[in-house]
Tab-separated table of C-alpha atoms in Angstrom:
chain	number	residue	atom	x	y	z
N	1211	MET	CA	31.278	-49.157	61.207
N	1212	PRO	CA	34.299	-48.294	59.029
N	1213	ALA	CA	37.175	-46.620	60.820
N	1214	ALA	CA	37.131	-42.843	60.674
N	1215	ARG	CA	40.900	-42.745	60.341
N	1216	ASP	CA	40.618	-43.998	56.758
N	1217	ILE	CA	39.933	-40.458	55.630
N	1218	THR	CA	41.653	-37.309	56.756
N	1219	PRO	CA	41.252	-33.674	55.783
N	1220	SER	CA	44.499	-33.802	53.811
N	1221	SER	CA	43.160	-36.594	51.607
N	1222	ALA	CA	40.368	-34.284	50.470
N	1223	THR	CA	42.873	-31.842	48.935
N	1224	PRO	CA	42.865	-31.834	45.135
N	1225	GLU	CA	46.106	-32.538	43.297
N	1226	ALA	CA	47.373	-31.144	40.027
N	1227	GLY	CA	46.736	-33.357	37.059
N	1228	ASP	CA	42.985	-33.976	37.303
N	1229	ILE	CA	42.355	-31.668	34.361
N	1230	ASP	CA	44.853	-33.546	32.188
N	1231	VAL	CA	43.273	-36.837	33.202
N	1232	MET	CA	39.823	-35.506	32.292
N	1233	ARG	CA	41.117	-34.410	28.884
N	1234	ARG	CA	42.419	-37.928	28.300
N	1235	CYS	CA	39.052	-39.319	29.400
N	1236	LEU	CA	37.319	-37.176	26.791
N	1237	GLU	CA	39.717	-38.576	24.188
N	1238	GLY	CA	38.404	-42.034	25.075
N	1239	SER	CA	41.121	-43.284	27.417
N	1240	GLU	CA	39.708	-45.949	29.734
N	1241	GLU	CA	43.025	-45.938	31.602
N	1242	ALA	CA	42.536	-42.273	32.426
N	1243	PHE	CA	39.044	-42.936	33.769
N	1244	ALA	CA	40.438	-45.794	35.847
N	1245	GLU	CA	42.931	-43.296	37.318
N	1246	LEU	CA	40.071	-41.051	38.437
N	1247	VAL	CA	38.222	-43.982	39.964
N	1248	ASP	CA	41.333	-45.164	41.771
N	1249	LYS	CA	42.063	-41.684	43.101
N	1250	TYR	CA	38.554	-40.692	44.190
N	1251	GLN	CA	36.623	-43.879	44.967
N	1252	HIS	CA	37.523	-43.889	48.674
N	1253	ARG	CA	36.755	-40.187	49.020
N	1254	ALA	CA	33.406	-40.674	47.280
N	1255	PHE	CA	32.559	-43.546	49.610
N	1256	TRP	CA	33.433	-41.560	52.727
N	1257	VAL	CA	31.507	-38.451	51.729
N	1258	ALA	CA	28.439	-40.599	51.088
N	1259	TYR	CA	28.969	-42.650	54.240
N	1260	HIS	CA	29.255	-39.585	56.442
N	1261	VAL	CA	25.896	-38.397	55.121
N	1262	LEU	CA	24.072	-41.741	55.026
N	1263	GLY	CA	25.693	-43.773	57.789
N	1264	ARG	CA	25.241	-47.001	55.800
N	1265	VAL	CA	28.024	-48.906	54.054
N	1266	GLU	CA	25.880	-50.360	51.268
N	1267	GLY	CA	24.163	-47.056	50.574
N	1268	ALA	CA	27.519	-45.278	50.453
N	1269	ARG	CA	28.928	-47.835	48.022
N	1270	ASP	CA	25.910	-47.426	45.772
N	1271	VAL	CA	26.277	-43.640	45.808
N	1272	ALA	CA	30.009	-43.812	45.049
N	1273	GLN	CA	29.416	-46.194	42.157
N	1274	GLU	CA	26.595	-44.073	40.739
N	1275	ALA	CA	28.769	-40.947	41.059
N	1276	PHE	CA	31.350	-42.425	38.688
N	1277	VAL	CA	28.594	-43.485	36.295
N	1278	ARG	CA	27.396	-39.865	36.285
N	1279	VAL	CA	30.947	-38.584	35.720
N	1280	HIS	CA	31.424	-40.918	32.770
N	1281	ARG	CA	28.043	-39.996	31.315
N	1282	SER	CA	28.440	-36.226	31.654
N	1283	MET	CA	32.182	-35.609	31.346
N	1284	HIS	CA	31.603	-33.820	28.018
N	1285	ARG	CA	29.864	-31.095	30.050
N	1286	PHE	CA	32.787	-30.640	32.450
N	1287	ASP	CA	33.953	-27.017	32.741
N	1288	PHE	CA	37.750	-27.105	32.444
N	1289	SER	CA	38.032	-23.733	34.147
N	1290	ARG	CA	36.840	-25.404	37.383
N	1291	ASN	CA	38.389	-27.946	39.740
N	1292	PHE	CA	37.437	-31.538	39.032
N	1293	TYR	CA	37.121	-32.395	42.725
N	1294	THR	CA	34.567	-29.590	43.269
N	1295	TRP	CA	32.432	-30.905	40.421
N	1296	PHE	CA	32.827	-34.478	41.633
N	1297	TYR	CA	32.001	-33.699	45.287
N	1298	ARG	CA	28.852	-31.922	44.100
N	1299	ILE	CA	27.746	-35.055	42.247
N	1300	VAL	CA	28.444	-37.260	45.273
N	1301	MET	CA	26.718	-34.913	47.723
N	1302	ASN	CA	23.633	-34.570	45.519
N	1303	LEU	CA	23.320	-38.345	45.209
N	1304	ALA	CA	23.884	-38.868	48.938
N	1305	ILE	CA	21.344	-36.223	49.919
N	1306	ASP	CA	18.800	-37.688	47.490
N	1307	ALA	CA	19.360	-41.135	48.997
N	1308	LEU	CA	19.035	-39.706	52.501
N	1309	ARG	CA	15.724	-38.059	51.698
N	1310	LYS	CA	14.396	-41.261	50.139
N	1311	THR	CA	15.276	-43.590	52.976
N	1312	GLN	CA	14.934	-41.368	56.052
N	1313	THR	CA	16.874	-44.072	57.913
N	1314	ALA	CA	20.324	-42.583	57.584
N	1315	ARG	CA	22.700	-41.617	60.296
N	1316	ALA	CA	25.676	-39.292	60.026
N	1317	ALA	CA	28.903	-41.152	60.657
N	1318	SER	CA	32.266	-40.773	62.295
N	1319	LEU	CA	30.923	-39.107	65.401
N	1320	ASP	CA	34.253	-38.681	67.116
N	1321	GLU	CA	35.031	-35.864	64.662
N	1322	PHE	CA	32.028	-33.952	65.992
N	1323	ALA	CA	33.119	-34.186	69.634
N	1324	HIS	CA	34.864	-30.806	69.504
N	1325	LEU	CA	31.530	-29.155	68.675
N	1326	LEU	CA	29.873	-30.222	71.898
N	1327	ALA	CA	30.268	-30.656	75.602
N	1328	VAL	CA	30.196	-34.410	75.051
N	1329	PRO	CA	31.573	-36.846	77.627
N	1330	ASP	CA	35.013	-38.217	76.780
N	1331	LEU	CA	34.539	-40.706	73.954
N	1332	THR	CA	37.767	-42.538	74.776
N	1333	GLY	CA	36.581	-43.972	78.107
N	1334	ASP	CA	34.566	-47.075	78.971
N	1335	PRO	CA	33.452	-48.885	75.787
N	1336	ALA	CA	29.858	-49.258	77.024
N	1337	GLU	CA	29.603	-45.554	77.875
N	1338	ARG	CA	31.273	-44.666	74.588
N	1339	GLN	CA	28.713	-46.697	72.659
N	1340	GLU	CA	25.828	-45.117	74.557
N	1341	THR	CA	27.194	-41.624	73.968
N	1342	ARG	CA	27.630	-42.323	70.263
N	1343	GLY	CA	24.023	-43.488	70.129
N	1344	LEU	CA	22.902	-40.189	71.622
N	1345	VAL	CA	24.950	-38.226	69.110
N	1346	TRP	CA	23.386	-40.269	66.297
N	1347	ARG	CA	19.980	-39.248	67.605
N	1348	VAL	CA	20.958	-35.583	67.577
N	1349	LEU	CA	22.313	-35.768	64.028
N	1350	GLU	CA	19.169	-37.499	62.783
N	1351	GLN	CA	17.133	-34.490	63.891
N	1352	MET	CA	19.241	-32.022	61.917
N	1353	ASP	CA	18.170	-30.588	58.587
N	1354	VAL	CA	20.244	-32.106	55.787
N	1355	LYS	CA	21.507	-28.658	54.698
N	1356	PHE	CA	23.260	-28.266	58.053
N	1357	ARG	CA	24.452	-31.863	58.153
N	1358	ALA	CA	25.988	-31.571	54.673
N	1359	VAL	CA	28.065	-28.543	55.676
N	1360	LEU	CA	29.224	-30.197	58.905
N	1361	VAL	CA	30.243	-33.340	57.012
N	1362	LEU	CA	32.244	-31.457	54.382
N	1363	ARG	CA	33.826	-28.969	56.793
N	1364	ASP	CA	34.412	-30.867	60.023
N	1365	ILE	CA	35.028	-34.379	58.727
N	1366	HIS	CA	36.444	-33.887	55.244
N	1367	GLY	CA	38.293	-30.677	56.004
N	1368	LEU	CA	37.102	-28.602	53.065
N	1369	SER	CA	37.089	-24.849	53.464
N	1370	CYS	CA	33.873	-22.839	53.326
N	1371	ARG	CA	34.972	-21.455	49.953
N	1372	GLU	CA	35.433	-24.997	48.611
N	1373	ILE	CA	32.067	-26.111	49.977
N	1374	ALA	CA	30.119	-23.236	48.400
N	1375	PRO	CA	30.279	-24.441	44.759
N	1376	ILE	CA	29.717	-28.056	45.830
N	1377	LEU	CA	26.412	-27.159	47.482
N	1378	ARG	CA	25.687	-24.381	44.957
N	1379	VAL	CA	25.327	-21.711	47.598
N	1380	THR	CA	27.323	-18.600	48.437
N	1381	HIS	CA	30.356	-18.559	50.697
N	1382	ALA	CA	28.363	-16.491	53.191
N	1383	THR	CA	25.581	-19.090	53.182
N	1384	VAL	CA	28.057	-21.870	53.951
N	1385	ARG	CA	29.498	-19.892	56.843
N	1386	TRP	CA	26.009	-19.216	58.201
N	1387	ARG	CA	24.947	-22.864	57.866
N	1388	LEU	CA	28.121	-23.999	59.600
N	1389	HIS	CA	27.589	-21.550	62.452
N	1390	ARG	CA	23.877	-22.314	62.747
N	1391	GLY	CA	24.410	-26.058	62.316
N	1392	ARG	CA	26.823	-26.127	65.234
N	1393	GLN	CA	24.353	-24.144	67.332
N	1394	VAL	CA	21.521	-26.526	66.474
N	1395	PHE	CA	23.763	-29.487	67.199
N	1396	ARG	CA	24.618	-28.133	70.661
N	1397	GLU	CA	21.005	-27.238	71.447
N	1398	HIS	CA	19.740	-30.702	70.524
N	1399	TRP	CA	22.635	-32.307	72.354
N	1400	GLU	CA	21.907	-30.464	75.595
N	1401	ARG	CA	18.268	-31.588	75.507
N	1402	VAL	CA	19.157	-35.187	74.711
N	1403	ALA	CA	21.929	-35.255	77.324
N	1404	ARG	CA	19.577	-33.882	80.004
N	1405	SER	CA	16.934	-36.500	79.252
N	1406	TRP	CA	19.622	-39.195	79.310
N	1407	GLU	CA	20.924	-38.072	82.695
N	1408	GLY	CA	17.374	-37.655	84.049
C-alpha cells in the first residue's frame, strides 16, 4: 500500500497561476498542459486511491481525469478555481469505478483513527494489520456519499466549502454528510470491534 505521508492537507491547497496555465492550454500550449499534469498527477492519484483502495484503479482514474481535462478544457469556467473543477472530475471517475467494481477499499486508514475509539495503530505490527483490516471492513459498508466526504475532508484536508462544489451539493449537505458519516463510521466500528473481541 502506498505511504499515506505522500500526500498532506497542505498539498491539496490550490496555488495562484492555474488560471494562466489553463489560458495557455486553450491557446494550444502542450507545455502548459504538461505543467498541469506535473502539478496535479499525484493529487489525482491519491484522491482516487483513497476512494478505491487499489493502485492500478487509481492510476487509471488519474490518467482518465487528465484526458477529460484536455477534452473539455474549452468548457472551463474561468471564474472558478481549476482545482475544484479538477477534483470534481477525479471524484466522479473514482466513484463510478467504485460502483462498477464493488471491490474497493478506502485507503490510508491511519488518518481515520481520530474518528474512532480504535486501538493504537502504532503498536504490534500483527495487531496493527488486524485492526486495519477491521477498519477496511467498516469503510466498505459505508455509502459512497459519506466515504467521499471523509476522504476529501479528513485525508485531503479540504474545507466543507471547498468540497461542496466538487460533489455538487450545498455546504450544509457536506457538513451533514461529514457529521453523519463519522457517526456511521463509529457505529459500524463498535459492532465490528465487539464481534472481534467476542
